[in-house]
Coordinates of C-alpha atoms and ligand atoms in Angstrom, one line a residue:
M353 CA -9.2 17.1 -18.1
G354 CA -12.3 19.1 -17.7
D355 CA -14.7 16.3 -18.2
E356 CA -12.8 14.0 -15.9
L357 CA -13.0 16.5 -13.1
D358 CA -16.6 17.0 -13.7
L359 CA -17.1 13.3 -13.3
L360 CA -15.6 13.7 -9.8
A361 CA -17.9 16.5 -8.7
P362 CA -19.2 15.6 -5.2
G363 CA -22.8 16.1 -6.3
D364 CA -22.5 13.0 -8.5
E365 CA -21.9 10.8 -5.5
A366 CA -24.9 12.1 -3.7
A367 CA -26.9 11.4 -6.8
A368 CA -25.5 7.9 -7.0
G369 CA -26.9 7.2 -3.5
S370 CA -25.2 4.3 -2.0
V371 CA -21.6 5.0 -3.2
A372 CA -21.7 7.8 -0.7
E373 CA -23.2 5.5 1.9
Q374 CA -20.2 3.1 1.8
P375 CA -17.6 3.7 4.5
W376 CA -14.9 6.0 3.1
W377 CA -12.3 3.4 3.1
Q378 CA -14.3 1.3 0.6
R379 CA -15.4 4.0 -1.8
S380 CA -12.2 4.5 -3.7
A381 CA -8.4 4.5 -3.8
V382 CA -6.0 5.0 -1.0
Y383 CA -3.0 6.8 -2.5
Q384 CA 0.4 6.0 -0.9
V385 CA 2.8 8.9 -0.6
Y386 CA 6.5 8.0 0.1
P387 CA 7.3 11.5 1.4
R388 CA 11.0 11.4 0.7
S389 CA 10.4 11.0 -3.0
F390 CA 7.1 12.9 -3.6
A391 CA 7.9 16.6 -3.7
D392 CA 10.7 18.7 -2.2
S393 CA 9.7 22.2 -1.3
D394 CA 13.0 23.5 0.2
G395 CA 15.7 22.3 -2.3
D396 CA 17.5 19.9 0.0
G397 CA 16.9 17.0 -2.4
V398 CA 14.5 15.2 -0.1
G399 CA 10.7 15.4 -0.3
D400 CA 8.8 16.9 2.6
L401 CA 5.3 17.6 4.0
E402 CA 5.1 21.1 2.5
G403 CA 5.7 19.3 -0.9
V404 CA 2.8 17.0 -0.1
R405 CA 0.6 19.9 0.8
Q406 CA 1.4 21.7 -2.4
H407 CA 0.4 18.6 -4.5
L408 CA -2.8 17.6 -2.8
D409 CA -4.8 18.7 -5.8
H410 CA -2.9 16.1 -7.9
I411 CA -4.0 13.4 -5.5
A412 CA -7.6 14.6 -5.4
S413 CA -7.7 14.6 -9.2
L414 CA -7.0 10.9 -9.2
G415 CA -10.3 10.2 -7.5
A416 CA -8.5 9.0 -4.4
E417 CA -10.3 8.9 -1.1
A418 CA -7.3 9.0 1.2
V419 CA -3.6 9.6 1.4
W420 CA -1.4 7.2 3.2
L421 CA 1.9 8.8 4.3
S422 CA 4.9 6.6 4.8
P423 CA 6.6 7.5 8.1
V424 CA 7.4 11.2 8.7
F425 CA 8.4 10.8 12.4
P426 CA 11.9 11.7 13.8
S427 CA 14.3 9.0 12.6
P428 CA 18.0 8.4 12.0
M429 CA 16.8 7.0 8.6
A430 CA 18.6 3.7 8.8
D431 CA 15.4 2.4 7.1
F432 CA 14.2 5.8 5.8
G433 CA 11.7 6.5 8.6
Y434 CA 10.7 2.9 9.4
D435 CA 13.2 3.3 12.3
V436 CA 11.2 5.7 14.6
S437 CA 13.0 7.6 17.3
D438 CA 10.0 9.6 18.5
Y439 CA 6.4 8.5 17.7
C440 CA 4.9 11.9 18.5
D441 CA 6.7 14.4 16.3
I442 CA 7.8 15.1 12.8
D443 CA 11.4 14.7 11.5
P444 CA 12.9 18.1 10.6
V445 CA 13.7 16.8 7.1
F446 CA 9.9 16.5 6.5
G447 CA 8.8 19.6 8.4
T448 CA 7.1 20.3 11.7
L449 CA 3.9 19.4 13.5
E450 CA 2.4 22.7 12.2
V451 CA 3.1 21.8 8.6
F452 CA 1.6 18.3 9.3
D453 CA -1.5 19.9 10.7
A454 CA -1.8 22.0 7.6
V455 CA -1.5 18.9 5.4
V456 CA -4.4 17.3 7.4
R457 CA -6.5 20.4 7.2
D458 CA -5.9 21.0 3.4
A459 CA -6.4 17.3 2.7
H460 CA -9.7 17.3 4.6
D461 CA -10.8 20.5 2.7
R462 CA -10.4 18.4 -0.5
G463 CA -12.3 15.5 0.8
L464 CA -9.2 13.4 1.3
R465 CA -8.6 11.4 4.5
V466 CA -5.1 11.0 6.0
V467 CA -3.6 7.7 7.0
L468 CA -0.4 7.4 8.9
D469 CA 2.1 4.6 8.9
W470 CA 2.4 3.1 12.4
V471 CA 5.6 1.2 13.0
A472 CA 4.8 -0.7 16.2
N473 CA 7.0 -3.8 15.9
H474 CA 10.2 -1.9 16.5
T475 CA 11.7 1.5 17.2
S476 CA 15.0 3.0 16.1
E477 CA 18.0 2.0 18.3
E478 CA 18.1 5.8 19.0
H479 CA 14.6 5.8 20.6
P480 CA 15.0 6.9 24.2
W481 CA 13.2 3.6 25.2
F482 CA 15.9 1.5 23.6
V483 CA 18.7 3.8 24.9
E484 CA 17.4 3.1 28.4
S485 CA 16.8 -0.6 27.7
R486 CA 20.3 -1.3 26.6
S487 CA 21.9 0.7 29.3
S488 CA 21.9 -2.1 31.9
R489 CA 20.3 -5.5 32.6
D490 CA 18.3 -4.0 35.5
N491 CA 17.1 -0.9 33.8
P492 CA 13.3 -0.5 34.3
R493 CA 12.9 -0.5 30.5
R494 CA 15.1 -3.6 29.9
D495 CA 12.0 -5.6 29.3
W496 CA 10.5 -3.2 26.7
Y497 CA 12.6 -5.0 24.1
V498 CA 13.4 -8.6 23.4
W499 CA 16.7 -9.6 25.1
A500 CA 18.1 -13.1 25.4
D501 CA 21.3 -14.8 26.5
P502 CA 23.6 -16.2 23.8
G503 CA 22.9 -19.7 22.6
P504 CA 25.0 -22.6 23.9
D505 CA 27.8 -21.9 21.3
G506 CA 27.8 -18.2 22.2
G507 CA 26.0 -17.3 19.0
P508 CA 22.4 -16.0 18.5
P509 CA 19.7 -17.4 20.9
N510 CA 17.7 -19.1 18.1
D511 CA 17.4 -19.5 14.4
W512 CA 15.3 -16.4 13.6
T513 CA 16.5 -14.4 10.6
S514 CA 15.9 -10.8 9.6
A515 CA 13.4 -10.0 6.9
F516 CA 16.2 -8.2 5.1
R517 CA 18.3 -11.0 3.5
A518 CA 21.5 -9.0 3.7
V519 CA 21.2 -8.7 7.5
G520 CA 21.2 -12.4 8.2
P521 CA 20.4 -13.4 11.9
A522 CA 17.7 -11.4 13.6
W523 CA 19.9 -11.0 16.7
T524 CA 22.8 -8.6 17.5
L525 CA 25.0 -9.0 20.5
D526 CA 25.1 -6.0 22.8
E527 CA 28.7 -6.2 24.1
H528 CA 28.0 -4.0 27.0
T529 CA 25.4 -6.2 28.7
G530 CA 26.4 -9.5 27.1
Q531 CA 22.9 -10.3 25.8
Y532 CA 21.5 -10.4 22.3
Y533 CA 18.6 -8.1 21.2
L534 CA 16.0 -9.1 18.6
H535 CA 15.6 -7.2 15.3
S536 CA 13.2 -8.6 12.7
F537 CA 14.6 -6.1 10.3
A538 CA 17.9 -4.1 10.5
P539 CA 20.1 -4.1 13.6
Q540 CA 19.2 -0.4 14.0
Q541 CA 15.5 -1.5 14.4
P542 CA 15.2 -3.4 17.8
D543 CA 11.9 -5.2 18.2
L544 CA 9.7 -4.0 21.0
N545 CA 8.5 -6.6 23.6
W546 CA 4.7 -6.7 23.0
D547 CA 4.4 -9.3 25.8
N548 CA 4.9 -6.4 28.2
P549 CA 1.6 -4.6 28.7
E550 CA 3.4 -1.3 29.5
V551 CA 4.8 -1.4 25.9
E552 CA 1.3 -1.9 24.5
R553 CA -0.1 0.9 26.6
A554 CA 2.6 3.3 25.5
L555 CA 2.0 2.5 21.9
H556 CA -1.7 3.0 22.2
D557 CA -0.9 6.5 23.5
T558 CA 1.0 7.2 20.3
V559 CA -2.1 6.2 18.4
R560 CA -4.3 8.6 20.4
F561 CA -1.8 11.4 19.8
W562 CA -2.4 11.2 16.1
L563 CA -6.1 10.4 16.1
D564 CA -6.6 13.5 18.4
R565 CA -4.9 15.5 15.7
G566 CA -7.4 14.4 13.1
V567 CA -5.7 11.5 11.5
D568 CA -8.2 9.2 9.9
G569 CA -6.5 5.9 9.9
L570 CA -3.3 3.9 10.4
R571 CA -1.4 1.5 8.1
L572 CA 0.0 -1.1 10.5
D573 CA 3.6 -1.8 9.5
A574 CA 4.8 -5.4 9.7
I575 CA 1.9 -6.0 12.0
I576 CA 2.1 -9.8 12.0
K577 CA 5.4 -9.5 13.9
V578 CA 4.0 -7.9 17.0
A579 CA 3.2 -11.4 18.4
K580 CA 6.0 -14.0 18.8
D581 CA 6.6 -17.1 20.7
P582 CA 7.5 -15.8 24.2
L583 CA 9.7 -18.8 24.7
L584 CA 11.8 -17.8 21.7
R585 CA 11.8 -21.3 20.2
D586 CA 13.4 -22.0 16.9
T587 CA 11.1 -21.6 13.9
G588 CA 12.8 -24.6 12.2
A589 CA 12.4 -25.8 8.7
A590 CA 8.6 -26.5 8.9
G591 CA 5.6 -26.1 11.0
L592 CA 4.2 -23.0 12.6
P593 CA 6.3 -20.0 12.6
H594 CA 7.6 -18.9 16.0
H595 CA 9.0 -15.5 15.1
E596 CA 5.6 -13.9 14.1
D597 CA 1.9 -14.5 13.9
W598 CA 1.7 -16.0 17.4
E599 CA -1.8 -16.7 18.8
T600 CA -1.6 -13.6 21.0
I601 CA -1.9 -11.4 17.8
H602 CA -5.7 -11.4 17.6
D603 CA -6.2 -10.0 21.2
R604 CA -3.6 -7.4 20.5
L605 CA -5.3 -6.3 17.4
A606 CA -8.7 -6.3 19.1
R607 CA -7.4 -4.0 21.8
L608 CA -5.9 -1.7 19.2
R609 CA -9.2 -1.7 17.4
Q610 CA -10.9 -0.6 20.6
V611 CA -8.6 2.4 20.9
V612 CA -9.3 3.4 17.3
D613 CA -13.1 2.8 17.8
E614 CA -13.0 5.5 20.5
Y615 CA -13.0 7.8 17.5
P616 CA -15.6 8.0 14.8
D617 CA -15.0 6.7 11.3
R618 CA -11.3 5.7 11.6
M619 CA -9.7 2.9 9.7
L620 CA -6.9 0.3 10.2
V621 CA -5.1 -1.3 7.3
G622 CA -2.5 -3.9 8.0
E623 CA 0.6 -4.9 6.1
L624 CA 0.0 -8.6 6.5
W625 CA 2.3 -11.3 5.1
A626 CA 0.0 -14.1 6.4
R627 CA 1.0 -17.7 5.7
D628 CA -2.2 -18.5 3.7
L629 CA -5.6 -17.2 2.8
P630 CA -7.6 -19.0 5.5
R631 CA -5.2 -17.4 8.0
F632 CA -5.3 -14.0 6.3
V633 CA -9.1 -13.6 6.5
T634 CA -9.1 -14.2 10.2
F635 CA -7.5 -10.8 10.6
L636 CA -10.4 -9.1 8.9
S637 CA -13.2 -9.9 11.3
G638 CA -15.1 -7.1 13.0
T639 CA -12.7 -7.0 15.9
G640 CA -9.6 -6.8 13.8
M641 CA -8.4 -4.6 11.0
H642 CA -10.8 -3.0 8.4
L643 CA -8.4 -3.8 5.5
A644 CA -5.2 -5.7 4.9
H645 CA -2.6 -5.9 2.2
N646 CA -2.3 -9.5 0.9
F647 CA 1.1 -10.3 -0.4
E648 CA 0.2 -13.5 -2.1
L649 CA -1.2 -11.4 -4.9
V650 CA 2.1 -9.5 -5.5
E651 CA 4.0 -12.7 -5.7
L652 CA 1.8 -14.1 -8.5
P653 CA 3.4 -14.6 -12.0
W654 CA 1.8 -12.6 -14.9
D655 CA -0.7 -15.3 -15.6
S656 CA -4.5 -14.8 -15.9
A657 CA -5.2 -18.3 -14.6
A658 CA -3.1 -17.6 -11.4
Y659 CA -5.0 -14.3 -10.9
R660 CA -8.4 -15.9 -11.4
D661 CA -7.5 -18.7 -9.0
F662 CA -6.4 -16.2 -6.4
I663 CA -9.5 -14.0 -6.8
D664 CA -11.8 -17.0 -6.6
R665 CA -10.1 -18.5 -3.6
F666 CA -10.2 -15.1 -1.9
E667 CA -13.9 -14.6 -2.5
A668 CA -14.5 -18.1 -1.3
E669 CA -12.6 -17.5 2.0
A670 CA -14.1 -14.1 2.3
A671 CA -17.6 -15.7 2.4
S672 CA -16.7 -17.1 5.9
V673 CA -16.1 -13.6 7.4
P674 CA -19.2 -11.4 7.4
G675 CA -18.6 -7.9 5.9
L676 CA -15.0 -8.7 4.8
W677 CA -13.8 -6.2 2.3
P678 CA -10.7 -6.9 0.1
S679 CA -7.9 -4.6 -0.8
W680 CA -6.0 -4.7 -4.1
F681 CA -2.5 -3.5 -4.7
L682 CA 0.6 -4.5 -6.7
E683 CA 2.9 -1.6 -6.0
N684 CA 4.4 0.0 -2.9
H685 CA 7.7 1.4 -1.7
D686 CA 9.0 -2.2 -1.2
L687 CA 8.2 -3.8 -4.5
P688 CA 9.4 -3.4 -8.1
R689 CA 7.1 -1.3 -10.3
V690 CA 4.6 -3.2 -12.4
A691 CA 5.9 -1.5 -15.6
S692 CA 9.2 -3.1 -15.0
R693 CA 8.1 -6.3 -13.2
F694 CA 5.9 -7.6 -16.0
G695 CA 7.8 -6.5 -19.1
A696 CA 9.7 -3.4 -20.1
A697 CA 9.1 -0.5 -22.4
E698 CA 5.8 -0.5 -24.2
L699 CA 4.7 -3.9 -23.0
G700 CA 5.4 -3.0 -19.4
S701 CA 3.6 0.3 -19.8
R702 CA 0.5 -1.3 -21.3
R703 CA 0.4 -3.9 -18.5
A704 CA 0.8 -1.1 -15.9
R705 CA -2.4 0.4 -17.4
G706 CA -4.2 -2.9 -17.2
I707 CA -3.2 -3.2 -13.5
L708 CA -4.6 0.2 -12.7
F709 CA -7.9 -0.9 -14.3
L710 CA -7.8 -4.2 -12.4
I711 CA -7.2 -2.8 -8.9
H712 CA -9.9 -0.1 -9.3
L713 CA -12.6 -2.4 -10.8
L714 CA -12.3 -5.5 -8.6
R715 CA -14.5 -5.6 -5.6
G716 CA -12.4 -4.0 -2.9
T717 CA -10.3 -0.9 -2.1
P718 CA -7.5 -0.1 -4.6
F719 CA -4.1 1.1 -3.2
V720 CA -2.2 3.3 -5.7
Y721 CA 1.5 3.9 -5.0
Q722 CA 2.7 7.4 -6.0
G723 CA 3.9 7.3 -9.6
Q724 CA 1.8 4.3 -10.4
E725 CA -0.7 6.8 -11.9
L726 CA 2.1 7.8 -14.3
G727 CA 3.0 4.2 -15.2
L728 CA 6.5 4.8 -13.9
P729 CA 9.0 2.0 -14.3
D730 CA 11.8 1.4 -11.8
A731 CA 14.7 3.8 -11.9
V732 CA 18.2 2.7 -12.8
V733 CA 20.2 3.1 -9.6
P734 CA 24.0 2.8 -10.2
P735 CA 25.9 1.0 -7.4
E736 CA 27.4 4.1 -6.0
R737 CA 24.0 5.6 -5.4
V738 CA 22.5 2.6 -3.6
V739 CA 21.2 3.6 -0.2
D740 CA 18.7 0.9 0.9
V741 CA 19.8 -2.2 2.7
D742 CA 17.2 -4.3 0.9
G743 CA 17.5 -3.3 -2.8
R744 CA 14.4 -1.1 -2.8
D745 CA 15.8 2.1 -4.3
P746 CA 14.5 1.7 -7.9
E747 CA 10.8 1.9 -6.8
R748 CA 11.5 4.9 -4.6
A749 CA 12.8 7.2 -7.3
P750 CA 11.5 10.8 -6.9
I751 CA 8.3 11.8 -8.8
P752 CA 9.0 13.8 -12.0
W753 CA 6.6 16.7 -12.0
E754 CA 7.9 18.9 -14.8
R755 CA 9.9 18.3 -18.0
P756 CA 13.7 18.4 -17.2
S757 CA 14.1 20.5 -20.3
V758 CA 12.0 23.1 -18.6
A759 CA 12.6 22.6 -14.8
G760 CA 16.2 21.3 -14.8
A761 CA 17.5 17.9 -13.8
G762 CA 15.3 17.7 -10.7
A763 CA 12.2 17.6 -12.9
G764 CA 10.2 19.8 -10.5
F765 CA 10.7 17.3 -7.7
T766 CA 13.6 19.4 -6.4
T767 CA 15.7 22.4 -7.3
G768 CA 18.6 20.7 -5.5
A769 CA 20.3 17.3 -5.9
P770 CA 17.7 14.5 -5.6
W771 CA 18.5 11.9 -3.0
L772 CA 17.9 9.1 -5.5
P773 CA 18.2 9.2 -9.3
L774 CA 14.9 9.9 -11.2
V775 CA 13.5 7.6 -13.8
E776 CA 15.0 7.7 -17.2
D777 CA 12.7 9.5 -19.7
A778 CA 11.3 11.9 -17.1
E779 CA 10.8 14.2 -20.1
R780 CA 8.0 12.0 -21.4
L781 CA 6.8 10.4 -18.1
C782 CA 6.5 13.5 -15.9
V783 CA 3.2 14.8 -14.7
A784 CA 3.3 17.9 -16.9
A785 CA 3.8 15.9 -20.1
Q786 CA 1.1 13.5 -19.2
E787 CA -1.3 16.3 -18.4
D788 CA -0.8 17.5 -22.0
D789 CA -1.4 14.0 -23.5
P790 CA -5.0 12.9 -23.5
A791 CA -3.8 9.3 -24.0
S792 CA -1.6 9.2 -21.0
T793 CA -1.7 6.8 -18.1
L794 CA -2.5 9.8 -15.8
H795 CA -5.6 10.6 -17.7
L796 CA -6.5 7.0 -17.8
T797 CA -6.2 6.7 -14.1
R798 CA -8.6 9.6 -13.6
R799 CA -11.2 8.1 -16.0
I800 CA -11.1 4.7 -14.3
A801 CA -11.4 6.2 -10.8
A802 CA -14.2 8.5 -12.0
L803 CA -16.2 5.6 -13.4
R804 CA -15.8 3.7 -10.1
R805 CA -16.9 6.7 -8.0
R806 CA -20.0 7.1 -10.0
S807 CA -21.2 3.5 -10.1
V808 CA -22.6 1.5 -7.2
A809 CA -22.0 -1.7 -9.2
L810 CA -18.3 -0.9 -9.6
S811 CA -17.6 0.5 -6.1
G812 CA -19.6 -1.8 -4.1
G813 CA -21.4 -4.4 -6.2
S814 CA -21.1 -8.1 -6.3
Q815 CA -18.4 -9.9 -8.3
V816 CA -17.9 -13.1 -10.1
T817 CA -15.1 -14.2 -12.5
V818 CA -16.1 -15.6 -15.8
D819 CA -14.4 -17.7 -18.6
A820 CA -13.0 -15.5 -21.3
G821 CA -10.6 -17.8 -23.2
S822 CA -6.9 -18.3 -22.6
E823 CA -4.8 -15.5 -21.2
V824 CA -7.8 -13.2 -20.5
L825 CA -9.0 -12.5 -17.0
A826 CA -12.7 -11.4 -16.9
W827 CA -15.2 -10.7 -14.2
V828 CA -18.8 -9.3 -13.9
R829 CA -19.8 -6.6 -11.4
E830 CA -23.4 -6.0 -10.6
G831 CA -25.4 -3.7 -8.3
A832 CA -28.1 -1.1 -8.2
G833 CA -29.5 -2.2 -11.5
E834 CA -26.2 -2.0 -13.3
R835 CA -24.1 -4.7 -14.7
Y836 CA -20.5 -4.6 -16.1
L837 CA -18.1 -7.0 -17.7
A838 CA -14.5 -6.2 -17.1
M839 CA -11.5 -8.0 -18.7
V840 CA -7.7 -7.7 -18.8
S841 CA -5.6 -9.4 -21.4
F842 CA -2.5 -11.2 -20.0
A843 CA -1.3 -12.2 -23.5
A844 CA 1.9 -10.7 -25.0
T845 CA 0.2 -10.3 -28.4
Q846 CA -3.2 -9.3 -29.6
R847 CA -5.9 -11.6 -28.2
R848 CA -9.6 -12.1 -29.0
P849 CA -11.5 -13.2 -25.8
S850 CA -14.3 -15.7 -26.0
F851 CA -17.2 -15.9 -23.6
G852 CA -19.6 -18.6 -22.5
P853 CA -23.4 -18.6 -23.2
D854 CA -24.3 -17.2 -19.7
L855 CA -23.4 -13.6 -20.7
P856 CA -25.7 -11.4 -22.8
E857 CA -25.0 -11.1 -26.5
E858 CA -24.1 -7.5 -26.5
G859 CA -22.5 -4.8 -24.4
D860 CA -21.5 -1.1 -24.6
V861 CA -17.8 -0.3 -24.5
V862 CA -17.4 2.1 -21.5
L863 CA -13.6 2.2 -21.4
R864 CA -10.5 0.6 -22.9
T865 CA -7.1 1.2 -21.4
S866 CA -5.0 1.2 -24.6
P867 CA -3.6 4.6 -25.3
E868 CA -5.2 4.5 -28.7
W869 CA -8.6 4.5 -27.0
T870 CA -7.9 6.6 -24.0
A871 CA -7.4 9.6 -26.2
R872 CA -10.9 9.5 -27.5
E873 CA -13.8 11.3 -25.9
G874 CA -17.1 9.8 -24.9
A875 CA -18.6 6.3 -24.9
G876 CA -17.6 3.6 -27.3
P877 CA -19.7 1.5 -29.6
S878 CA -21.9 -1.4 -28.8
V879 CA -20.2 -4.7 -29.5
R880 CA -21.4 -8.2 -29.8
L881 CA -19.5 -10.4 -27.3
S882 CA -19.2 -13.2 -29.8
E883 CA -17.3 -10.9 -32.2
L884 CA -15.6 -8.9 -29.5
L885 CA -12.8 -6.5 -30.2
V886 CA -9.3 -7.7 -30.3
L887 CA -7.5 -6.9 -27.0
E888 CA -4.1 -5.3 -27.1
P889 CA -1.4 -6.7 -24.8
G890 CA -2.2 -5.8 -21.2
E891 CA -5.4 -4.1 -22.2
G892 CA -8.4 -3.7 -19.9
V893 CA -11.8 -3.3 -21.3
L894 CA -15.0 -2.4 -19.5
L895 CA -18.4 -3.2 -21.1
Q896 CA -21.7 -2.2 -19.7
L897 CA -24.2 -5.1 -20.1
P898 CA -28.0 -4.9 -20.1
A899 CA -29.1 -5.3 -16.4
T900 CA -30.7 -8.6 -15.4
G901 CA -34.2 -8.9 -14.2
Ligands
LIG618 C1 7.6 -2.8 6.2 C2 7.8 -1.5 5.4 C3 9.2 -1.6 5.0 C4 10.1 -1.5 6.2 C5 9.8 -2.7 7.1 C6 10.4 -2.4 8.5 O1 7.7 -3.9 5.5 O2 6.9 -1.5 4.3 O3 9.6 -0.5 4.1 O4 11.5 -1.6 5.8 O5 8.4 -2.8 7.4 O6 9.7 -1.4 9.2

């Protein structure tokens, strides 16, 4: 581990020059912490902010630039924190504002920024605003939420449905006042009425509250839903959606950006299920968000041609937006883990390593979800332990820090009873075991991140995809006099890539993601591209090429 940490020494960056000159949110990974499942410091079985504070060194060791915390605000936890009942405090299960301040201070001491999850489309039904709003039709806060009379048949006012399949209609009848209220997610998460300027102002105040406390950025939860057709017309089978992405969204984001720009060096990253790429990039202009998560990528099959097509189309669209900077992610707290999604056991694990390579070495900011650096698969959650309304428990399994044979069944996550089952095989996959294994996914993640941090070409250089034969995705990065060829095999068996005549004949192996190679120290051999090494399934390989010109 010593040499990896040396690679991350801050002095290196200064020497590299323009890596340090990039905005922090472009330099390297944002690491997502799902606090309930990260580390439990008080034995109640639920992770907390003190647990985060105690493990900041782990996050820093991954070469991450920032920590994004999923919601830690007071919440009845119908959606585990994404139902906020007070935007300006910390839920007791996670700690206090004082502990939060300590997390920010200790993170900053390690050069890590802190990004909070801002849930602005909806509150909890227990938020005082909603309690007032539902109390009577003439309450001054009635119009802070979206209320409508029943449809002609007495049912919901229109055809909008919840994003959670199990919920069905996005409307619930409030018996007391005889109107329906809108909830784009669970009934316990009523949608705020963003058409009311008072609501927008109140939400901007919550942003200032956290930015004043030193928070460096916001992840904008379900942001596309904060603008809807004010006439509440049916979305229907085709055509433009009416339940989200209404034309008012860009002005709303621009005003939010103005608030954030009152502070130096802050960042907005949106959760953005846009309908297509041309629409997606419109959100990343200078007046919108700095970064956004694109969900087209996570819906792609495991197919190198589909990935290449997406990357090429993205870069082509990006060219129309000056300064656009991509983000790359395949895991978060809402999505099955890569190691389970694209295979199981060894194949899944190799592909998870290839994906860590891919998200760090494409042009853009990588987002790493806690446990991804361990190559964790989804956990098996028996029916009696299911707690999420939308089937997302498996990817939210607690992080195994220690060997259960040493630390007990809580694997160093908790001394109590964990709120969700841990992954099987925590004995082999836990942080402690991976620290001891030089071939582990944990060590691989550190090496990839360290390479990126030291190289202007890899962190900020140009990018072009190149032909590499069937089932191999390959791209070239270039900048500051350096040139690299990166490739990932999507084949299920060993595969020899083949390259066209435009590439140089030879390159030096800088890194391979296969465990067999990760264990080795130092740089690899020079290889002729025409006789290139055989790639293992899921394997990523980085070659340094002679610089052009
Ligand atoms: C986002 C979150 C998800 C949550 C939903 C409602 O999609 O990532 O976890 O359930 O918004 O807030």
